[in-house]
PDB file of C-alpha atoms in Angstrom:
ATOM      1  CA  MET C   1       0.255   0.380  -0.073  1.00 58.00           C
ATOM      2  CA  ASN C   2       1.296   3.179  -0.848  1.00 66.00           C
ATOM      3  CA  GLU C   3       1.894   6.217   1.496  1.00 68.00           C
ATOM      4  CA  GLN C   4      -0.396   8.409   0.261  1.00 66.00           C
ATOM      5  CA  LEU C   5      -3.208   5.463  -0.106  1.00 59.00           C
ATOM      6  CA  LYS C   6      -2.316   4.846   3.753  1.00 62.00           C
ATOM      7  CA  LYS C   7      -2.715   7.971   4.750  1.00 64.00           C
ATOM      8  CA  ARG C   8      -6.137   8.870   3.777  1.00 60.00           C
ATOM      9  CA  LEU C   9      -7.421   5.438   5.194  1.00 56.00           C
ATOM     10  CA  TRP C  10      -5.280   7.025   8.663  1.00 56.00           C
ATOM     11  CA  VAL C  11      -7.073  10.199   7.874  1.00 57.00           C
ATOM     12  CA  PHE C  12     -10.646   8.312   7.320  1.00 54.00           C
ATOM     13  CA  VAL C  13     -10.245   5.829   9.940  1.00 50.00           C
ATOM     14  CA  MET C  14      -9.734   8.571  12.433  1.00 54.00           C
ATOM     15  CA  LEU C  15     -12.883  10.427  11.564  1.00 51.00           C
ATOM     16  CA  LEU C  16     -14.422   7.509  11.730  1.00 49.00           C
ATOM     17  CA  ALA C  17     -13.868   7.291  14.858  1.00 50.00           C
ATOM     18  CA  PHE C  18     -14.122  10.727  15.730  1.00 48.00           C
ATOM     19  CA  THR C  19     -18.078  10.319  14.828  1.00 47.00           C
ATOM     20  CA  THR C  20     -17.841   6.732  16.656  1.00 44.00           C
ATOM     21  CA  GLN C  21     -17.116   8.187  19.749  1.00 47.00           C
ATOM     22  CA  SER C  22     -19.267  11.203  19.741  1.00 46.00           C
ATOM     23  CA  PHE C  23     -22.171   9.740  19.535  1.00 45.00           C
ATOM     24  CA  ALA C  24     -21.343   6.513  22.035  1.00 46.00           C
ATOM     25  CA  GLN C  25     -19.972   8.831  24.496  1.00 49.00           C
ATOM     26  CA  LYS C  26     -21.830  11.639  25.424  1.00 47.00           C
ATOM     27  CA  SER C  27     -19.442  13.456  27.935  1.00 44.00           C
ATOM     28  CA  TRP C  28     -16.411  13.612  25.852  1.00 56.00           C
ATOM     29  CA  GLY C  29     -16.017  17.304  25.726  1.00 77.00           C
ATOM     30  CA  ARG C  30     -16.253  20.036  22.507  1.00 80.00           C
ATOM     31  CA  SER C  31     -12.108  20.559  22.923  1.00 83.00           C
ATOM     32  CA  GLU C  32     -11.124  16.762  22.690  1.00 88.00           C
ATOM     33  CA  GLN C  33     -13.761  16.834  19.387  1.00 87.00           C
ATOM     34  CA  ILE C  34     -11.935  19.710  17.939  1.00 88.00           C
ATOM     35  CA  GLU C  35      -8.361  18.342  18.811  1.00 89.00           C
ATOM     36  CA  THR C  36      -9.584  15.286  17.046  1.00 90.00           C
ATOM     37  CA  ILE C  37     -10.566  16.906  13.719  1.00 90.00           C
ATOM     38  CA  LYS C  38      -7.706  19.295  14.167  1.00 92.00           C
ATOM     39  CA  VAL C  39      -5.262  16.438  13.847  1.00 91.00           C
ATOM     40  CA  ALA C  40      -7.029  15.303  11.411  1.00 90.00           C
ATOM     41  CA  PHE C  41      -6.908  18.357   9.184  1.00 92.00           C
ATOM     42  CA  ILE C  42      -3.407  19.065   9.697  1.00 94.00           C
ATOM     43  CA  THR C  43      -2.562  15.066   8.535  1.00 91.00           C
ATOM     44  CA  SER C  44      -3.876  15.769   5.370  1.00 90.00           C
ATOM     45  CA  LYS C  45      -2.515  19.138   4.981  1.00 94.00           C
ATOM     46  CA  LEU C  46       0.850  18.081   5.462  1.00 95.00           C
ATOM     47  CA  ASP C  47       1.027  14.819   3.813  1.00 93.00           C
ATOM     48  CA  LEU C  48       3.143  13.728   6.080  1.00 92.00           C
ATOM     49  CA  THR C  49       5.425  10.308   5.613  1.00 91.00           C
ATOM     50  CA  THR C  50       4.986   7.579   8.259  1.00 90.00           C
ATOM     51  CA  GLU C  51       8.348   7.855   9.532  1.00 94.00           C
ATOM     52  CA  GLU C  52       7.803  11.918   9.688  1.00 94.00           C
ATOM     53  CA  ALA C  53       4.424  11.857  11.889  1.00 92.00           C
ATOM     54  CA  GLN C  54       6.230   9.639  14.151  1.00 94.00           C
ATOM     55  CA  LYS C  55       8.443  12.294  15.122  1.00 96.00           C
ATOM     56  CA  PHE C  56       6.235  14.881  14.468  1.00 97.00           C
ATOM     57  CA  TRP C  57       3.300  14.252  16.498  1.00 96.00           C
ATOM     58  CA  PRO C  58       4.984  13.877  20.312  1.00 97.00           C
ATOM     59  CA  VAL C  59       6.711  17.382  19.179  1.00 98.00           C
ATOM     60  CA  TYR C  60       3.678  18.919  18.523  1.00 97.00           C
ATOM     61  CA  ASN C  61       1.611  17.631  21.676  1.00 96.00           C
ATOM     62  CA  ASN C  62       4.346  18.868  23.567  1.00 97.00           C
ATOM     63  CA  TYR C  63       3.847  22.091  21.700  1.00 97.00           C
ATOM     64  CA  THR C  64       0.185  22.248  22.212  1.00 95.00           C
ATOM     65  CA  LYS C  65       0.551  21.224  25.689  1.00 96.00           C
ATOM     66  CA  GLU C  66       2.598  23.785  26.543  1.00 97.00           C
ATOM     67  CA  PHE C  67       1.127  27.084  24.388  1.00 96.00           C
ATOM     68  CA  LEU C  68      -2.269  25.920  26.224  1.00 95.00           C
ATOM     69  CA  GLU C  69      -0.825  26.381  29.500  1.00 96.00           C
ATOM     70  CA  LEU C  70       0.931  30.191  28.604  1.00 96.00           C
ATOM     71  CA  LEU C  71      -2.422  31.166  27.121  1.00 95.00           C
ATOM     72  CA  LYS C  72      -4.091  30.161  30.115  1.00 95.00           C
ATOM     73  CA  LYS C  73      -2.014  31.765  32.613  1.00 93.00           C
ATOM     74  CA  LYS C  74      -2.173  34.647  30.050  1.00 93.00           C
ATOM     75  CA  ARG C  75      -6.104  34.676  30.517  1.00 93.00           C
ATOM     76  CA  GLU C  76      -5.943  34.270  33.477  1.00 91.00           C
ATOM     77  CA  ALA C  77      -3.373  37.444  34.418  1.00 88.00           C
ATOM     78  CA  ARG C  78      -5.789  39.458  31.947  1.00 88.00           C
ATOM     79  CA  TYR C  79      -8.762  38.901  33.609  1.00 88.00           C
ATOM     80  CA  ASN C  80      -7.600  39.197  37.159  1.00 84.00           C
ATOM     81  CA  LYS C  81     -10.353  41.944  38.676  1.00 82.00           C
ATOM     82  CA  ASN C  82      -7.346  42.506  41.724  1.00 82.00           C
ATOM     83  CA  SER C  83      -4.726  43.930  39.072  1.00 80.00           C
ATOM     84  CA  ASP C  84      -3.383  47.399  38.588  1.00 88.00           C
ATOM     85  CA  PRO C  85      -4.004  47.870  34.839  1.00 89.00           C
ATOM     86  CA  ASN C  86      -0.745  48.782  34.157  1.00 91.00           C
ATOM     87  CA  GLU C  87       0.642  45.557  35.423  1.00 90.00           C
ATOM     88  CA  THR C  88      -2.306  43.440  33.446  1.00 90.00           C
ATOM     89  CA  ILE C  89      -0.389  44.982  30.220  1.00 92.00           C
ATOM     90  CA  ASN C  90       2.860  44.354  31.491  1.00 92.00           C
ATOM     91  CA  ALA C  91       1.561  40.323  32.036  1.00 91.00           C
ATOM     92  CA  ASP C  92       0.193  40.207  28.770  1.00 91.00           C
ATOM     93  CA  LEU C  93       3.021  41.924  27.161  1.00 95.00           C
ATOM     94  CA  LEU C  94       5.385  38.950  29.198  1.00 95.00           C
ATOM     95  CA  TYR C  95       2.897  36.178  27.626  1.00 95.00           C
ATOM     96  CA  GLU C  96       2.722  37.252  24.421  1.00 96.00           C
ATOM     97  CA  SER C  97       7.036  37.491  24.568  1.00 97.00           C
ATOM     98  CA  LYS C  98       7.264  34.384  26.076  1.00 97.00           C
ATOM     99  CA  MET C  99       4.664  32.361  23.364  1.00 97.00           C
ATOM    100  CA  LEU C 100       7.259  33.471  20.765  1.00 97.00           C
ATOM    101  CA  GLU C 101       9.710  32.330  22.097  1.00 98.00           C
ATOM    102  CA  LEU C 102       7.742  28.848  22.718  1.00 98.00           C
ATOM    103  CA  LYS C 103       7.000  29.021  19.140  1.00 97.00           C
ATOM    104  CA  LYS C 104      11.252  29.898  18.343  1.00 98.00           C
ATOM    105  CA  LYS C 105      11.852  26.785  20.275  1.00 98.00           C
ATOM    106  CA  TYR C 106       9.104  24.408  18.889  1.00 98.00           C
ATOM    107  CA  ARG C 107      10.116  26.122  15.436  1.00 98.00           C
ATOM    108  CA  LYS C 108      13.971  24.346  15.401  1.00 98.00           C
ATOM    109  CA  LEU C 109      12.252  20.983  16.900  1.00 98.00           C
ATOM    110  CA  TYR C 110       9.806  20.736  13.828  1.00 98.00           C
ATOM    111  CA  ALA C 111      13.299  21.121  11.253  1.00 98.00           C
ATOM    112  CA  LYS C 112      14.322  17.792  12.967  1.00 97.00           C
ATOM    113  CA  ALA C 113      11.086  15.981  12.139  1.00 97.00           C
ATOM    114  CA  ILE C 114       9.762  17.540   8.862  1.00 98.00           C
ATOM    115  CA  PRO C 115      11.037  19.409   6.198  1.00 98.00           C
ATOM    116  CA  PRO C 116      10.456  23.942   6.585  1.00 97.00           C
ATOM    117  CA  TYR C 117       7.932  23.509   3.628  1.00 98.00           C
ATOM    118  CA  LYS C 118       5.996  21.267   6.073  1.00 98.00           C
ATOM    119  CA  ILE C 119       6.606  23.308   8.701  1.00 98.00           C
ATOM    120  CA  LEU C 120       4.822  26.248   6.812  1.00 98.00           C
ATOM    121  CA  ALA C 121       2.643  23.553   5.662  1.00 97.00           C
ATOM    122  CA  LEU C 122       1.777  23.441   9.798  1.00 98.00           C
ATOM    123  CA  TYR C 123       1.532  27.556  10.332  1.00 97.00           C
ATOM    124  CA  ARG C 124      -0.998  27.740   7.124  1.00 97.00           C
ATOM    125  CA  ALA C 125      -2.698  24.391   8.064  1.00 96.00           C
ATOM    126  CA  GLU C 126      -2.823  25.994  12.174  1.00 95.00           C
ATOM    127  CA  SER C 127      -4.293  29.268  10.738  1.00 96.00           C
ATOM    128  CA  GLU C 128      -6.925  27.656   8.225  1.00 96.00           C
ATOM    129  CA  PHE C 129      -8.208  25.773  10.767  1.00 94.00           C
ATOM    130  CA  ARG C 130      -9.096  28.731  13.262  1.00 93.00           C
ATOM    131  CA  GLU C 131     -10.231  30.261  10.740  1.00 94.00           C
ATOM    132  CA  HIS C 132     -12.798  27.367   9.869  1.00 90.00           C
ATOM    133  CA  LEU C 133     -13.588  26.952  13.577  1.00 90.00           C
ATOM    134  CA  TYR C 134     -14.167  30.642  13.656  1.00 90.00           C
ATOM    135  CA  LYS C 135     -16.832  30.765  10.975  1.00 90.00           C
ATOM    136  CA  GLN C 136     -18.453  27.786  12.147  1.00 87.00           C
ATOM    137  CA  LEU C 137     -19.042  29.137  15.727  1.00 85.00           C
ATOM    138  CA  ASN C 138     -20.535  32.131  14.085  1.00 88.00           C
ATOM    139  CA  ASN C 139     -22.988  30.384  11.873  1.00 87.00           C
ATOM    140  CA  ARG C 140     -23.961  28.948  14.418  1.00 82.00           C
ATOM    141  CA  ARG C 141     -24.413  32.224  16.544  1.00 83.00           C
ATOM    142  CA  LYS C 142     -25.968  33.570  13.569  1.00 82.00           C
ATOM    143  CA  GLY C 143     -28.704  30.474  13.280  1.00 77.00           C
ATOM    144  CA  ASN C 144     -29.400  30.576  16.984  1.00 70.00           C
ATOM    145  CA  GLU C 145     -30.504  34.222  16.985  1.00 60.00           C
TER     146      GLU C 145
END
């Protein structure tokens, strides 16, 4: 079986598992569903070989975990009602700086797993996925009005 067919089969299996899982387990959270769809989306956009996927996904998962931790801290600092506005602004800038450093760190780690053109494809895929997600949310909000 060639690599392209394997990738498509894998994406299909992931989407099938997602669909089955979401019907079978109502308590499965929205964020897990979105993450599963995001993984399938990125996988299809990057066209990873099996070897690349084995190296890439652990690195990407670590990045996601660290990024979400920073984002949580940034939001907590931003919405802390007891802090001085100047402190809030400084904390916001500090977390923006930390997020940029994290992106630089992981760009180097990605380079050990995938070629530069796939790193660029990753950034584009993440952006496309966010745009798609925002559109879906806006469409749902408009439908509920």
